[in-house]
Coordinates of C-alpha atoms in Angstrom, one line a residue:
Chain A
X1 CA 10.9 -6.5 -18.7
X2 CA 12.8 -4.0 -16.5
X3 CA 10.9 -4.8 -13.3
X4 CA 10.9 -1.9 -10.9
X5 CA 12.9 1.2 -11.8
X6 CA 13.7 4.3 -9.8
X7 CA 15.0 7.7 -10.6
X8 CA 17.3 9.3 -9.6
X9 CA 19.8 6.9 -8.2
X10 CA 21.5 9.6 -6.1
X11 CA 20.4 13.1 -4.9
X12 CA 21.8 15.7 -2.6
X13 CA 19.4 18.4 -1.4
X14 CA 19.7 21.3 0.9
X15 CA 17.4 21.7 3.9
X16 CA 14.0 23.1 2.7
X17 CA 14.3 22.0 -0.9
X18 CA 11.7 19.8 -2.5
X19 CA 12.0 16.9 -4.9
X20 CA 10.1 14.0 -6.3
X21 CA 11.3 10.4 -6.4
X22 CA 10.0 8.5 -9.4
X23 CA 9.1 4.8 -9.5
X24 CA 7.7 2.7 -12.3
X25 CA 7.0 -1.0 -12.7
X26 CA 6.2 -2.9 -15.9
X27 CA 4.8 -6.0 -14.3
X28 CA 1.2 -4.8 -14.3
X29 CA 1.0 -5.1 -10.5
X30 CA -1.8 -3.5 -8.5
X31 CA 0.0 -2.7 -5.3
X32 CA 3.1 -0.5 -4.9
X33 CA 5.1 0.7 -1.9
X34 CA 7.7 3.2 -0.7
X35 CA 10.2 2.2 2.0
X36 CA 13.1 4.0 3.6
X37 CA 16.2 2.4 5.0
X38 CA 18.5 4.2 7.4
X39 CA 22.1 2.9 7.9
X40 CA 22.2 -0.4 9.8
X41 CA 18.4 -0.6 10.0
X42 CA 15.6 -2.6 8.4
X43 CA 13.2 -1.1 6.0
X44 CA 10.3 1.1 7.2
X45 CA 7.1 1.6 5.2
X46 CA 6.3 5.3 4.2
X47 CA 3.3 5.0 2.0
X48 CA 1.6 2.3 -0.1
X49 CA -1.0 2.1 -2.8
X50 CA -3.2 -0.9 -3.0
X51 CA -4.4 0.0 -6.5
X52 CA -4.5 2.8 -9.0
X53 CA -6.2 5.8 -7.4
X54 CA -5.7 4.8 -3.8
X55 CA -2.9 5.6 -1.3
X56 CA -2.4 5.0 2.4
X57 CA 0.0 5.9 5.1
X58 CA 2.6 3.5 6.4
X59 CA 4.7 3.6 9.5
X60 CA 6.6 6.9 8.8
X61 CA 4.6 9.1 6.5
X62 CA 5.4 12.5 8.0
X63 CA 7.2 14.8 5.7
X64 CA 6.2 12.9 2.5
X65 CA 3.4 12.8 0.0
X66 CA 2.7 10.3 -2.7
X67 CA 0.9 10.1 -6.0
X68 CA -0.3 7.0 -7.8
X69 CA -0.2 8.5 -11.3
X70 CA -1.4 5.4 -13.1
X71 CA -1.0 1.7 -12.6
X72 CA 2.7 1.8 -13.5
X73 CA 3.9 4.8 -11.6
X74 CA 4.1 5.7 -7.9
X75 CA 6.0 8.8 -6.9
X76 CA 7.2 10.1 -3.6
X77 CA 7.5 13.8 -2.9
X78 CA 9.5 15.6 -0.2
X79 CA 8.0 19.1 0.1
X80 CA 10.6 20.5 2.4
X81 CA 13.5 18.2 2.9
X82 CA 15.1 17.8 6.3
X83 CA 18.4 16.2 7.4
X84 CA 16.4 13.4 9.1
X85 CA 15.2 12.4 5.7
X86 CA 18.7 11.4 4.6
X87 CA 18.2 7.7 3.7
X88 CA 18.0 5.2 1.0
X89 CA 14.5 5.0 -0.5
X90 CA 13.2 1.8 -2.1
X91 CA 10.1 1.4 -4.2
X92 CA 8.4 -2.0 -4.5
X93 CA 5.4 -3.7 -6.2
X94 CA 3.5 -6.8 -5.1
X95 CA 3.0 -9.8 -7.3
X96 CA -0.6 -10.9 -8.1
X97 CA -0.3 -13.9 -5.9
X98 CA 0.7 -11.6 -3.1
X99 CA 3.7 -13.7 -2.4
X100 CA 6.6 -11.6 -3.5
X101 CA 7.5 -8.0 -3.4
X102 CA 9.8 -6.8 -6.2
X103 CA 12.1 -4.0 -5.2
X104 CA 13.8 -1.2 -7.2
X105 CA 17.5 -0.5 -6.9
X106 CA 17.0 2.4 -4.5
X107 CA 17.5 6.2 -4.4
X108 CA 20.3 7.4 -2.1
X109 CA 19.2 10.8 -0.8
X110 CA 21.4 13.1 1.3
X111 CA 19.9 16.3 2.9
X112 CA 22.5 18.8 4.1
Chain B
X1 CA 2.1 -9.5 11.7
X2 CA 4.0 -11.7 14.0
X3 CA 7.4 -10.7 15.2
X4 CA 10.5 -12.7 14.3
X5 CA 13.9 -13.2 16.0
X6 CA 17.1 -13.8 14.1
X7 CA 20.7 -14.0 15.1
X8 CA 22.4 -10.7 14.1
X9 CA 25.3 -12.4 12.2
X10 CA 26.6 -15.8 10.9
X11 CA 29.6 -17.0 9.0
X12 CA 29.8 -19.8 6.5
X13 CA 32.5 -21.3 4.4
X14 CA 32.1 -21.2 0.7
X15 CA 30.7 -24.4 -0.7
X16 CA 29.1 -25.4 2.6
X17 CA 25.5 -25.2 3.6
X18 CA 24.3 -22.1 5.3
X19 CA 21.5 -22.6 7.8
X20 CA 19.8 -19.5 8.9
X21 CA 17.4 -19.8 11.9
X22 CA 14.3 -17.8 12.6
X23 CA 12.0 -17.8 15.6
X24 CA 8.4 -16.8 15.2
X25 CA 6.6 -18.2 18.3
X26 CA 3.6 -15.9 17.9
X27 CA 2.8 -16.8 14.3
X28 CA -0.9 -17.2 13.5
X29 CA -2.5 -20.0 11.6
X30 CA -2.9 -18.0 8.4
X31 CA 0.5 -16.4 8.4
X32 CA 3.2 -17.5 6.0
X33 CA 7.0 -17.4 6.6
X34 CA 8.8 -15.4 4.0
X35 CA 12.5 -14.9 3.4
X36 CA 14.2 -12.0 1.6
X37 CA 17.8 -11.0 1.3
X38 CA 19.5 -7.8 0.7
X39 CA 22.9 -7.7 -0.9
X40 CA 24.9 -4.6 0.0
X41 CA 23.3 -1.4 -1.4
X42 CA 20.7 -3.3 -3.5
X43 CA 17.0 -3.6 -3.1
X44 CA 15.7 -6.6 -1.1
X45 CA 15.2 -9.8 -3.1
X46 CA 12.5 -12.5 -2.5
X47 CA 13.9 -15.9 -1.8
X48 CA 11.2 -18.3 -0.7
X49 CA 8.0 -18.6 1.4
X50 CA 5.9 -21.4 3.0
X51 CA 3.0 -22.1 5.3
X52 CA 3.7 -25.3 7.1
X53 CA 5.3 -27.7 4.6
X54 CA 8.9 -27.6 3.7
X55 CA 9.6 -25.8 0.5
X56 CA 12.4 -25.8 -2.0
X57 CA 13.2 -23.7 -5.1
X58 CA 16.3 -22.9 -7.2
X59 CA 17.7 -20.6 -4.5
X60 CA 17.1 -22.3 -1.2
X61 CA 15.1 -24.6 1.0
X62 CA 12.8 -23.6 3.8
X63 CA 12.2 -26.0 6.8
X64 CA 9.4 -25.1 9.1
X65 CA 8.9 -26.9 12.4
X66 CA 5.8 -28.9 13.0
X67 CA 4.5 -26.3 15.6
X68 CA 5.4 -23.5 13.1
X69 CA 7.2 -21.6 15.8
X70 CA 10.5 -21.6 14.1
X71 CA 12.0 -22.1 10.7
X72 CA 15.4 -22.5 8.9
X73 CA 16.5 -21.2 5.6
X74 CA 19.1 -23.4 3.9
X75 CA 21.4 -22.3 1.2
X76 CA 22.8 -25.7 0.2
X77 CA 26.1 -24.6 -1.3
X78 CA 26.9 -21.0 -0.2
X79 CA 29.0 -18.8 -2.5
X80 CA 30.6 -15.5 -1.9
X81 CA 27.7 -13.9 -3.8
X82 CA 25.3 -15.1 -1.0
X83 CA 26.9 -12.7 1.4
X84 CA 23.9 -10.5 2.4
X85 CA 21.5 -9.6 5.1
X86 CA 18.7 -12.2 5.3
X87 CA 15.3 -11.2 6.6
X88 CA 12.7 -13.6 8.0
X89 CA 9.2 -12.2 7.8
X90 CA 5.8 -13.6 8.8
X91 CA 2.6 -12.2 7.2
X92 CA -0.7 -13.1 5.8
X93 CA -0.4 -14.1 2.2
X94 CA -2.1 -12.2 -0.6
X95 CA -2.2 -8.6 -1.6
X96 CA -4.1 -5.8 0.0
X97 CA -7.2 -6.3 -2.2
X98 CA -7.5 -9.9 -1.3
X99 CA -7.2 -9.4 2.4
X100 CA -3.6 -10.1 2.7
X101 CA -1.0 -8.0 4.5
X102 CA -0.4 -4.5 3.2
X103 CA 3.3 -4.4 3.8
X104 CA 6.4 -6.4 4.8
X105 CA 7.7 -5.6 8.2
X106 CA 11.5 -5.8 8.0
X107 CA 13.5 -6.3 11.2
X108 CA 17.3 -6.1 11.3
X109 CA 17.8 -9.6 9.9
X110 CA 20.9 -11.8 9.9
X111 CA 24.2 -10.7 8.3
X112 CA 25.5 -13.8 6.5
X113 CA 29.2 -13.6 5.6
X114 CA 30.4 -16.3 3.2
X115 CA 34.2 -16.7 3.3
X116 CA 36.8 -18.7 1.4

């Protein structure tokens, strides 16, 4: 039982490049989330997925797209990366009781 | 979700109890108090949550005042590994499909430093 996994762990992009951040959970949870965390700040929600086949915008969705590929996987895509998207990205899933969110280890993204 | 107020930083000696306060004066009747922590460079970790009764688990205790406007997270015997940012969050319980909150709203939390 690996919990929530994310790939890659680190990534450097040039402005305008695109990439997809991958997230998978093996806990059979319905709801999944993408957050970003800028230095010295709390987490901000980018997108979330209440269940397979549905996605919704969070607080800071601009510049991102998501795909809930199946129940296990929830990916985040940057179509044209900008320096303002330099951040640490965390994926999370929500327990059935709705009490705890389980977080992945994060992807550290730098856009130059 | 109701807003919370936490001190930006606290220090604690190893082996002593760490008491982290949180104010949530606008909490609604159906909102729970959750605590998470984030150890440097790692993803946040769930610690404990409660509605109005005090709660205890293997990690910590949560004391909620009778009027529910504030709470305290207690780490009974802090160790160096407890050095982290601690977040107090209030939200409706349950997942999105059951009418609960759709996200956690993280503030800036309390940086707890446990020292020898």
